[in-house]
XYZ file of C-alpha atoms in Angstrom:
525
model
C -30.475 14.689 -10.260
C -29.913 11.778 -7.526
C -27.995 9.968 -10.161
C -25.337 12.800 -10.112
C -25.021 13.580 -6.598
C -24.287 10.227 -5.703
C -21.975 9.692 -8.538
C -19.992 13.127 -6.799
C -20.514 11.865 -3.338
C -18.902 8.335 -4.235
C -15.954 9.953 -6.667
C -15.309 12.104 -3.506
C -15.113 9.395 -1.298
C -12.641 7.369 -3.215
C -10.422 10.042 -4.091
C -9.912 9.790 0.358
C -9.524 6.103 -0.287
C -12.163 5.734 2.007
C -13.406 1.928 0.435
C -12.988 0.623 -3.325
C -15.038 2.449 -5.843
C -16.578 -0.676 -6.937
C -17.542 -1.383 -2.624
C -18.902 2.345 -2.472
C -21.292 2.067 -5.443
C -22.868 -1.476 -3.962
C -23.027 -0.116 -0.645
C -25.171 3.193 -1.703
C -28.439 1.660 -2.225
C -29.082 3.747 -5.490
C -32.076 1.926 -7.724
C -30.017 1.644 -10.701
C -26.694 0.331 -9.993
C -25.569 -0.190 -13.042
C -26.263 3.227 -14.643
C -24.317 4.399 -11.340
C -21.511 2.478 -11.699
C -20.914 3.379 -15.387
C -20.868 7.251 -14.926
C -18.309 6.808 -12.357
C -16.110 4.489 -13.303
C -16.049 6.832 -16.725
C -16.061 9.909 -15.296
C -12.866 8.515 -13.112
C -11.595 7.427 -16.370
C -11.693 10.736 -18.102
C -10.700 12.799 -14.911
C -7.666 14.651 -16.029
C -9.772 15.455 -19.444
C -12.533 16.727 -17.367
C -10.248 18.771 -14.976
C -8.811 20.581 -17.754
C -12.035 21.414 -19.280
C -13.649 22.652 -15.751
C -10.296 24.717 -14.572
C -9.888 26.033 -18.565
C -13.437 27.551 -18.460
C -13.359 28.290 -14.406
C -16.890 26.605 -14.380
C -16.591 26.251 -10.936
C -16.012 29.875 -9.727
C -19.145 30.692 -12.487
C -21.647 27.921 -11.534
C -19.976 27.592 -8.008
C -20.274 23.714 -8.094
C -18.003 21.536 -6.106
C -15.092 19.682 -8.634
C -16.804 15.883 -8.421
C -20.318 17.371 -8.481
C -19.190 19.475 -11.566
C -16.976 16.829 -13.028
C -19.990 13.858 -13.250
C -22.011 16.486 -15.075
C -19.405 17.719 -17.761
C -18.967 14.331 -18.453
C -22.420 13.382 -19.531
C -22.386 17.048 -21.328
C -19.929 17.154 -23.365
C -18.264 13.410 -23.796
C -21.533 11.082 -22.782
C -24.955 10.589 -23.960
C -26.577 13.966 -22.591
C -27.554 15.003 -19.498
C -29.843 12.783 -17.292
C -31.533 15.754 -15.375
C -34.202 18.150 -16.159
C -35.135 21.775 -14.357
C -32.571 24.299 -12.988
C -29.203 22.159 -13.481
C -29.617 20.998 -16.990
C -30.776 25.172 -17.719
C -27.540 26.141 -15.554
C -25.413 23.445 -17.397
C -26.973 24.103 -20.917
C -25.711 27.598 -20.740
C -22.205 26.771 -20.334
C -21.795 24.348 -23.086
C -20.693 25.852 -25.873
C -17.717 26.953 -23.849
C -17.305 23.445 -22.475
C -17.360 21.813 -26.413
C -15.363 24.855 -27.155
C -12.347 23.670 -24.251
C -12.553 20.258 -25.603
C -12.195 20.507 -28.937
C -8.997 22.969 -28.146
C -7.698 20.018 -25.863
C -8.246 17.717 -29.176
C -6.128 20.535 -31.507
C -3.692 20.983 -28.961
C -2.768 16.698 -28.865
C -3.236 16.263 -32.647
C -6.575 13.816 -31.843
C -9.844 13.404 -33.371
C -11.365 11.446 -30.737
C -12.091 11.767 -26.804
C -10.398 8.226 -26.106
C -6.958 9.504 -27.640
C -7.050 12.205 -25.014
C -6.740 9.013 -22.273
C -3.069 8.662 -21.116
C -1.968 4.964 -22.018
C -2.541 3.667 -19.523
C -6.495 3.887 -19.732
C -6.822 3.078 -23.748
C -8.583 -0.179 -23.871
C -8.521 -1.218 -27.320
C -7.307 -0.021 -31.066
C -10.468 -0.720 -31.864
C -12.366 0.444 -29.233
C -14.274 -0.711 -25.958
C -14.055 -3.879 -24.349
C -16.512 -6.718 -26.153
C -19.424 -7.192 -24.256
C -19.197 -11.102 -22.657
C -22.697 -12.874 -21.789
C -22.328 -15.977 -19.682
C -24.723 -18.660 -20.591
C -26.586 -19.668 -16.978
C -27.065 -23.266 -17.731
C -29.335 -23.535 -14.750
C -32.001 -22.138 -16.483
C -31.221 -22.310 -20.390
C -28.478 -23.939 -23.130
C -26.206 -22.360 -25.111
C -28.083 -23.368 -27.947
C -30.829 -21.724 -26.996
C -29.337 -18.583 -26.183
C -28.022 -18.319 -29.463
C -31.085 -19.337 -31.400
C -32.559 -16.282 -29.009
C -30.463 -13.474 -30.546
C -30.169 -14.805 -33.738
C -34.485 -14.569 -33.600
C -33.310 -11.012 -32.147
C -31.980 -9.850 -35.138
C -28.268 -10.723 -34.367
C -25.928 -12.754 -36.487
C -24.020 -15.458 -35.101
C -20.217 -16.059 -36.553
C -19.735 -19.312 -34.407
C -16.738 -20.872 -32.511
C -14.107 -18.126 -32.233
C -10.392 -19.338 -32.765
C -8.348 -16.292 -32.521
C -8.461 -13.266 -30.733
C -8.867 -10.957 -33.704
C -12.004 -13.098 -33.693
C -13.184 -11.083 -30.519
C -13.424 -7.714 -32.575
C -16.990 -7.403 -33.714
C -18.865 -5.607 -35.434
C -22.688 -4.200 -34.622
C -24.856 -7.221 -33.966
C -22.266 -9.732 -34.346
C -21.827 -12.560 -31.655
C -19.352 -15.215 -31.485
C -18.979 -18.294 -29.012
C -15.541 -17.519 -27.021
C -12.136 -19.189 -27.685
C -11.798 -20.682 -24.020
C -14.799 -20.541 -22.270
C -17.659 -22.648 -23.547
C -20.398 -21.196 -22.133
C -19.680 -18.005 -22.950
C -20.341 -15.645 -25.461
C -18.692 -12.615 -26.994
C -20.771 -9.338 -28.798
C -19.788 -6.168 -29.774
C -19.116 -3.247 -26.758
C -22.492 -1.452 -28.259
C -24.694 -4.247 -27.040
C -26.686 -3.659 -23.934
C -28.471 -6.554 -21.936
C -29.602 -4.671 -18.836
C -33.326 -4.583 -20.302
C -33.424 -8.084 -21.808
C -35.441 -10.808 -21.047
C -32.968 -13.414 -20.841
C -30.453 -11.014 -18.272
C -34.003 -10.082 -16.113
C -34.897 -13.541 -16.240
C -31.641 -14.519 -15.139
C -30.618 -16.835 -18.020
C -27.866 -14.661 -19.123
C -25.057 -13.161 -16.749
C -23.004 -10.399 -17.738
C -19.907 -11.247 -16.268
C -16.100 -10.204 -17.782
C -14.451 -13.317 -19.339
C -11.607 -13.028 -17.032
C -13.789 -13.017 -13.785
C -15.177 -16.555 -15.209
C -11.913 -18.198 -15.284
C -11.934 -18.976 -11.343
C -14.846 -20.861 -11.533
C -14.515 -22.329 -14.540
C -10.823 -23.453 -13.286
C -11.867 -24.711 -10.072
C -14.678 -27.074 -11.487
C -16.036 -28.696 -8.784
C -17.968 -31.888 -9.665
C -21.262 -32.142 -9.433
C -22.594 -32.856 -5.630
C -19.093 -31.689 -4.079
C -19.082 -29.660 -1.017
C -17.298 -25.686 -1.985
C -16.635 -22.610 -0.655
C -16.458 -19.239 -2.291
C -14.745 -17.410 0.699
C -15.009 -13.971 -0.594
C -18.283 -14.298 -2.418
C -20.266 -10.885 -3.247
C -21.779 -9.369 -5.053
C -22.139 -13.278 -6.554
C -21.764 -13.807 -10.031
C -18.703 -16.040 -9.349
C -21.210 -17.901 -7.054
C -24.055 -18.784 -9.540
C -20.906 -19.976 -11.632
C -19.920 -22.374 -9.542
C -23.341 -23.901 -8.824
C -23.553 -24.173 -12.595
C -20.819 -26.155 -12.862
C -22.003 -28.519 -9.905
C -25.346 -28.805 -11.546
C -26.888 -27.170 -8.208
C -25.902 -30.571 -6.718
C -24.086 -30.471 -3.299
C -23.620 -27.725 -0.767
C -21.941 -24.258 -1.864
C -21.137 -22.322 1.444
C -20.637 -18.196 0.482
C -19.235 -15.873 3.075
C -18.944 -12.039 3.164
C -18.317 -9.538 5.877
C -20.866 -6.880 4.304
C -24.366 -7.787 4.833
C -24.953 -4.947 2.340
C -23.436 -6.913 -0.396
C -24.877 -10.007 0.909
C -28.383 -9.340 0.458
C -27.292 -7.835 -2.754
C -26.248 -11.088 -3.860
C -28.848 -13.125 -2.162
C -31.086 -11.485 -5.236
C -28.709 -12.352 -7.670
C -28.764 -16.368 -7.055
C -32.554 -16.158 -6.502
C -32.639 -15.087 -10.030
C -29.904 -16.722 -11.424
C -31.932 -20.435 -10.291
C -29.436 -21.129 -7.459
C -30.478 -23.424 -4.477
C -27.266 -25.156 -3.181
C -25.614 -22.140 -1.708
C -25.756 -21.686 2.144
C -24.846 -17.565 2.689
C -23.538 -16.215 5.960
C -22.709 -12.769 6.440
C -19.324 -13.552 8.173
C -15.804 -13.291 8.259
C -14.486 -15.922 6.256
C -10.892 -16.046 8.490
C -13.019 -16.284 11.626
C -14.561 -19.940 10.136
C -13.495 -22.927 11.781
C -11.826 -25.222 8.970
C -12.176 -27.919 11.803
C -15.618 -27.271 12.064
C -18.103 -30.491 11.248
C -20.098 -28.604 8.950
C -16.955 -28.062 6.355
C -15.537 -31.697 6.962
C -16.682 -32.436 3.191
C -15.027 -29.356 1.797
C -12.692 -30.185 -1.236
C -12.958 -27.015 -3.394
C -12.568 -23.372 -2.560
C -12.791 -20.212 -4.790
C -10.886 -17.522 -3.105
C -11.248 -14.518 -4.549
C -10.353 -12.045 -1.524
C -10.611 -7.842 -1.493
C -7.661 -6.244 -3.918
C -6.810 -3.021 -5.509
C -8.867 -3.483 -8.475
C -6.177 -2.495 -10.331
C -7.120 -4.728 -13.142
C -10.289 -2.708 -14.072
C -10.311 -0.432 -16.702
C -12.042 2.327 -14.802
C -10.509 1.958 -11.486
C -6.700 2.292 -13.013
C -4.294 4.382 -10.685
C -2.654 7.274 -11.810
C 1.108 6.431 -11.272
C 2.339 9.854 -11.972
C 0.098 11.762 -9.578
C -0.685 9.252 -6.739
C 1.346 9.319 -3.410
C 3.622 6.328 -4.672
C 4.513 5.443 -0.765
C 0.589 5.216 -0.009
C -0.223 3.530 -2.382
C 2.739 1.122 -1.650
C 1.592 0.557 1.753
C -1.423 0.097 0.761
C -0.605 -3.044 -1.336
C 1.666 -4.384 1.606
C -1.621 -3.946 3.580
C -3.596 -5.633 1.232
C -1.253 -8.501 0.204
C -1.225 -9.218 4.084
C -4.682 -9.776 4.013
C -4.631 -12.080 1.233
C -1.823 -14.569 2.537
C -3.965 -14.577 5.734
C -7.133 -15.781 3.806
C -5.136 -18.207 1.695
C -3.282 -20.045 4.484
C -6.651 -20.282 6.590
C -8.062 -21.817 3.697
C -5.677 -24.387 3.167
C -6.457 -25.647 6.575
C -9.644 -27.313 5.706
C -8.448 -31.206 6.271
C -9.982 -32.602 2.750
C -9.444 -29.643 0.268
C -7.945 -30.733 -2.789
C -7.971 -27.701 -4.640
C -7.937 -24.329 -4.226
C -8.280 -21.373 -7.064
C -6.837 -17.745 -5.472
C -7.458 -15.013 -7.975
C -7.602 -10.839 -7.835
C -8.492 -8.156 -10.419
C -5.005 -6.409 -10.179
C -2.479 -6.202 -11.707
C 0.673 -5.981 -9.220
C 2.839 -8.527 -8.316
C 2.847 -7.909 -4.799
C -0.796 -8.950 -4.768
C -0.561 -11.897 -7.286
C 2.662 -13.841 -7.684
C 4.113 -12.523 -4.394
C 1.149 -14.071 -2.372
C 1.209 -17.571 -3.732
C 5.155 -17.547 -3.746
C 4.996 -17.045 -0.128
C 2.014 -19.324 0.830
C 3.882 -22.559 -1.138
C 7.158 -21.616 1.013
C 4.792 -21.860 3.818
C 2.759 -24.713 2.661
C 5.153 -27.128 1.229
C 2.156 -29.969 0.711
C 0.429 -27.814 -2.550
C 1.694 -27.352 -5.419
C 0.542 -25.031 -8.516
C -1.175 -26.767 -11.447
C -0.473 -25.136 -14.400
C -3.382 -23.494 -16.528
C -4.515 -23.582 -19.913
C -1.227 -23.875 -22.003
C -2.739 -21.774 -25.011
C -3.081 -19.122 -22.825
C -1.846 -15.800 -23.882
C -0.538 -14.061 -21.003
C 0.999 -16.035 -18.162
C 2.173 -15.515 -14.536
C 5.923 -13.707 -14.196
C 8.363 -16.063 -13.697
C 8.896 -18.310 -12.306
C 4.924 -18.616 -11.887
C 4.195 -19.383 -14.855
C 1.714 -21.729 -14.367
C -0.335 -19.149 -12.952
C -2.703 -16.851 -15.623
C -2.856 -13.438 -16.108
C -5.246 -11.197 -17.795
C -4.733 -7.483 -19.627
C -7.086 -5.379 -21.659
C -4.072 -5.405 -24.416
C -3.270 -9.419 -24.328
C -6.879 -11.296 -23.697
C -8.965 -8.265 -24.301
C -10.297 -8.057 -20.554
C -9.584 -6.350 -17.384
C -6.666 -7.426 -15.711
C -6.959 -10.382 -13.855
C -4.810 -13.213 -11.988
C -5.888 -16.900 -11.442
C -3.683 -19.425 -9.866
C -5.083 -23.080 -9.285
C -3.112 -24.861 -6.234
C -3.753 -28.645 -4.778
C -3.211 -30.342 -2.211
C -0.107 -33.035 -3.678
C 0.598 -35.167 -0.026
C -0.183 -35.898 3.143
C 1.662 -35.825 6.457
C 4.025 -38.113 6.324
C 3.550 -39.577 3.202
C 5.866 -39.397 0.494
C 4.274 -40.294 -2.389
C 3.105 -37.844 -4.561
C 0.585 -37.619 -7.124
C 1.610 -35.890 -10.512
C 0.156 -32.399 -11.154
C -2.624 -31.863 -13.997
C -2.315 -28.989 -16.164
C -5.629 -27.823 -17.252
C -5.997 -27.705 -21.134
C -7.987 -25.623 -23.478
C -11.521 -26.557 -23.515
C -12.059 -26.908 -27.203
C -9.456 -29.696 -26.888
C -12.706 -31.681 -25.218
C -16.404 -31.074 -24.133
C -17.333 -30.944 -20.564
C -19.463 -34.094 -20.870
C -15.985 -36.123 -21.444
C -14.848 -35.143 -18.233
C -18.375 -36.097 -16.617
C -18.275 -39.862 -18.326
C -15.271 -40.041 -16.665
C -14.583 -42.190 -13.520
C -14.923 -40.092 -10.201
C -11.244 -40.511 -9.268
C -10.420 -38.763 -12.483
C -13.036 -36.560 -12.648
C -11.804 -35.026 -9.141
C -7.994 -35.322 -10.014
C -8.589 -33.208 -13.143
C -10.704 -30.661 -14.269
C -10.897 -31.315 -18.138
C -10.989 -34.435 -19.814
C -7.994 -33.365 -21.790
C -4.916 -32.740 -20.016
C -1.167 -32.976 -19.764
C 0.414 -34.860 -16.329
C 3.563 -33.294 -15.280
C 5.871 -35.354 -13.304
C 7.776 -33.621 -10.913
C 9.396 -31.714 -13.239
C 7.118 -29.163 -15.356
C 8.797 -29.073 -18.363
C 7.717 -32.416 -18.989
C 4.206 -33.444 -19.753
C 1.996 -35.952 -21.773
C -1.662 -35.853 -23.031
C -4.174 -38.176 -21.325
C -7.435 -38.838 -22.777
C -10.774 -40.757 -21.871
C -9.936 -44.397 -22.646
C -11.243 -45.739 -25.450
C -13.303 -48.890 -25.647
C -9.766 -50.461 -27.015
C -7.933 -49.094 -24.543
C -10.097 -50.188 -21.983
C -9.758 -54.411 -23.279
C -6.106 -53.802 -22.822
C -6.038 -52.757 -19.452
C -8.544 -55.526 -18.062
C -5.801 -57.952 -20.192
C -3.135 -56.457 -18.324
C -5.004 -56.891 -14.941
C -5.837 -60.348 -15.441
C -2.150 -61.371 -16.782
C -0.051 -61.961 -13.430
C 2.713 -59.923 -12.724
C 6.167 -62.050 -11.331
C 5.399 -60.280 -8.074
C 1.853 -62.075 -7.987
C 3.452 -65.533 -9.472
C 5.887 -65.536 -6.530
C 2.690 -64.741 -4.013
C 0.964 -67.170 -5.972
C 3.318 -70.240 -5.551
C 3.382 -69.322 -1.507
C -0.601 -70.126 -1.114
C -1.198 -73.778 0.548
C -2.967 -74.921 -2.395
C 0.000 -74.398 -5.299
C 2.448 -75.757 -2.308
C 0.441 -79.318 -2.386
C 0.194 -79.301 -6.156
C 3.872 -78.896 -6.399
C 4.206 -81.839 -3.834
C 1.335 -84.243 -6.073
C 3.867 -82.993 -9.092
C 7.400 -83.672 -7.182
C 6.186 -87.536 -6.209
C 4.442 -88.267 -9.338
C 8.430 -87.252 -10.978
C 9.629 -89.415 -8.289
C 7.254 -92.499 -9.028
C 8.193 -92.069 -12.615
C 11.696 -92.433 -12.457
C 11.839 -95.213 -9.989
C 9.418 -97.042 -12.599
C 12.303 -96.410 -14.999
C 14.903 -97.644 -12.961
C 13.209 -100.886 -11.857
């Protein structure tokens, strides 16, 4: 029964907009998190379904529940898997459910539907076809993707390979693919359940959303850089990032809730993580001047936002308090600009990746518009040109992510870097970031430092100034490395006219000048 009074207590408490749902269901201690966070973030789903059904049958005037308390319980009753409680409730509830089936099944008449998702206002249908797949990250810390899918293959599953379309991404029962974009990640059907598997308990697995690896995977900090993840719990984002380094370097993660902090100190201890440095602090109250950051060149920020973007935390535009909410997002979008001009003020960062799980403007385009008026020395780098959905114009270098377009929550991603320094003029062109199947990640490590750090894929299109115009640059080739030491060692008219200044070429010229002279006095005489 704890499972359902928290579940009420926490629906209760977001309803006041007292903290994000997602904050309030980390924050309650509860052993199983995950089972937590499910009921509520589908009992919030199906709210206005459940409402009906409880005011249709006046279950609370006959069973004198309270609405959330009643609400978490029809759910599991009548549209779940069954009640997770024995004794008096499940008698109480039991008695009441052939009315409850009854109301539903009315609701379903009365809306020409044969299933509980088409009772969903728009808004909150995934899929056509269903769920959201289920995306594993591959934690190569501890394990290949190779391995992984020799694992589930042993397990029973069958493995399509490479996917190349998004119609790819619809699976069936014990199907897997390897994703379009991401390489180390892999897509099943929204059936499959990891929480009990050995590779997710031994931490070689992460079950992350595809669009919440995209910062990390974006950012790509070489291997044995110095990073910050600014707004780091609960962590998955985290053990992505020291992936990608190779656990090499220092990864410094702040947060402000030392709840969430020690949730996430568990998470990289089983995830194989030992280059992180936590501390439970403010990240706007770090000192970018501070010695201890003077080697930081890479920053994931990645600060508090509406969650708009998730499936189960969707507003409900047509009920909510439209100027709350809007101040709200003012409120919020203040926040972020703070956190993403203090970062910029680290003296060495190159890059920086500034992402949210909404969907509004205000919070995503709006944000960086106004930090690159007010930062005129980073620029935006535009993102994987295959892409389906981008930023609004004119951001359109920017990424965004929809359940309907990329089939995962919404999301936002923009990739800024640093272009010059004070007082210098010259500016480097901008790298846009290209798919991944274009290349493998091991190009981009054989690659020389300088354009390892300048670009993170070996396959990518330089933009000049303007962004319309770009051209593909690969890792030189063995020919195309003979031809550049030819052109280095064949002198350029600049180095001929340095040349002929040196002492030695002036003397030669004199030995040639009297020898000419000799010569045609010989010919005289």
């Amino acid at each position: 029964m704890a499972l359902y009074l928290k579940a009420a207590e926490i629906l209760e408490k977001a309803e006041m907009k007292q903290a994000a749902l997602k904050t309030l269901v980390y924050d309650s201690k509860f052993v199983n998190i995950k089972q937590l966070f499910a009921l509520v973030c589908e009992t919030q789903k199906y709210s206005s379904v459940l409402q009906e059904i409880i005011e249709s049958t006046k279950l609370l005037k006959q069973t004198k529940l309270r609405m959330h308390m009643a609400m978490v319980l029809v759910h599991d009753l009548v549209i779940g898997q069954g009640l997770k409680c024995g004794g008096s409730w499940k008698t109480m509830m039991m008695k009441h459910r052939p009315r409850l089936q009854a109301a539903l099944a009315r609701m379903k008449v009365k809306h020409k539907v044969s299933k509980n998702e088409d009772l969903l206002p728009d808004r909150l249908k995934v899929l056509p076809e269903g769920r959201l797949p289920r995306y594993v990250r591959v934690n190569t810390l501890k394990t290949t993707v190779e391995d992984v899918v020799d694992y589930l293959k042993r397990d029973g599953l069958t493995y399509l390979g490479q996917a190349s379309r998004l119609d790819d991404l619809t699976l069936k029962e014990k199907h897997f693919v390897k994703d379009i974009h991401l390489p180390e990640l892999l897509v099943l059907s929204p059936q499959t359940d990891f929480h009990d598997h050995f590779m997710y308990k031994a931490g070689h697995i992460i079950l992350q959303d595809k669009a919440s690896c995209l910062p990390a995977y974006l950012l790509n900090p070489p291997s044995g850089s110095h990073v910050i993840d600014a707004c780091a719990a609960p962590g998955n984002k985290t053990s992505h990032l020291a992936a990608i380094m190779k656990n090499k370097g220092k990864l410094f993660a702040f947060d402000l809730d030392a709840k969430r902090l020690a949730t996430m100190s568990t998470l990289l201890l089983r995830a194989g993580v030992t280059c992180q440095q936590l501390a439970n602090q403010d990240f706007l109250k770090v000192d970018p001047d501070s010695l201890q950051y003077k080697d930081v060149e890479y920053i994931l920020l990645d600060p508090s936002c509406s969650g708009s973007g998730m499936v189960c935390l969707r507003e409900d535009t047509s009920s909510a308090d439209q100027e709350k909410t809007q101040a709200r997002l003012a409120s919020l979008a203040s926040f972020q600009l703070r956190c993403l001009n203090h970062a910029l003020r680290f003296p060495r960062l190159k890059r920086i990746v500034y992402s949210t799980c909404s969907i509004h403007s205000q919070e995503n385009e709006e944000v960086v518009a106004a930090c690159l008026q007010q930062n005129p020395n980073f620029r935006l780098v535009p993102l994987l040109s295959r892409w389906p959905e981008r930023g609004l114009e004119p951001l359109t270098q920017c990424l965004r992510a929809s359940t309907s377009k990329t089939r995962t929550h919404g999301f936002f991603v923009a990739l800024l870097e640093k272009h010059s320094e004070a007082g210098n003029t010259k500016q480097e062109p901008a790298a846009q970031i290209s798919d991944i199947e274009a290349a493998p990640r091991s190009e981009v490590e054989a690659a020389p430092r300088s354009e390892v750090e300048a670009a993170p894929r070996s396959e990518m299109e330089v933009a000049p100034h303007s962004p319309s115009t770009c051209v593909k640059r690969h890792a030189a080739s063995e020919e195309d490395e003979s031809e550049a030491s030819e052109a280095d060692e064949k002198p350029t008219p600049a180095a001929t006219e340095q040349a002929d200044s040196t002492p030695g070429k002036r003397k030669r010229k004199r030995k040639r000048k009297k020898k000419k002279k000799n010569k045609k006095a010989a010919t005289v005489g």
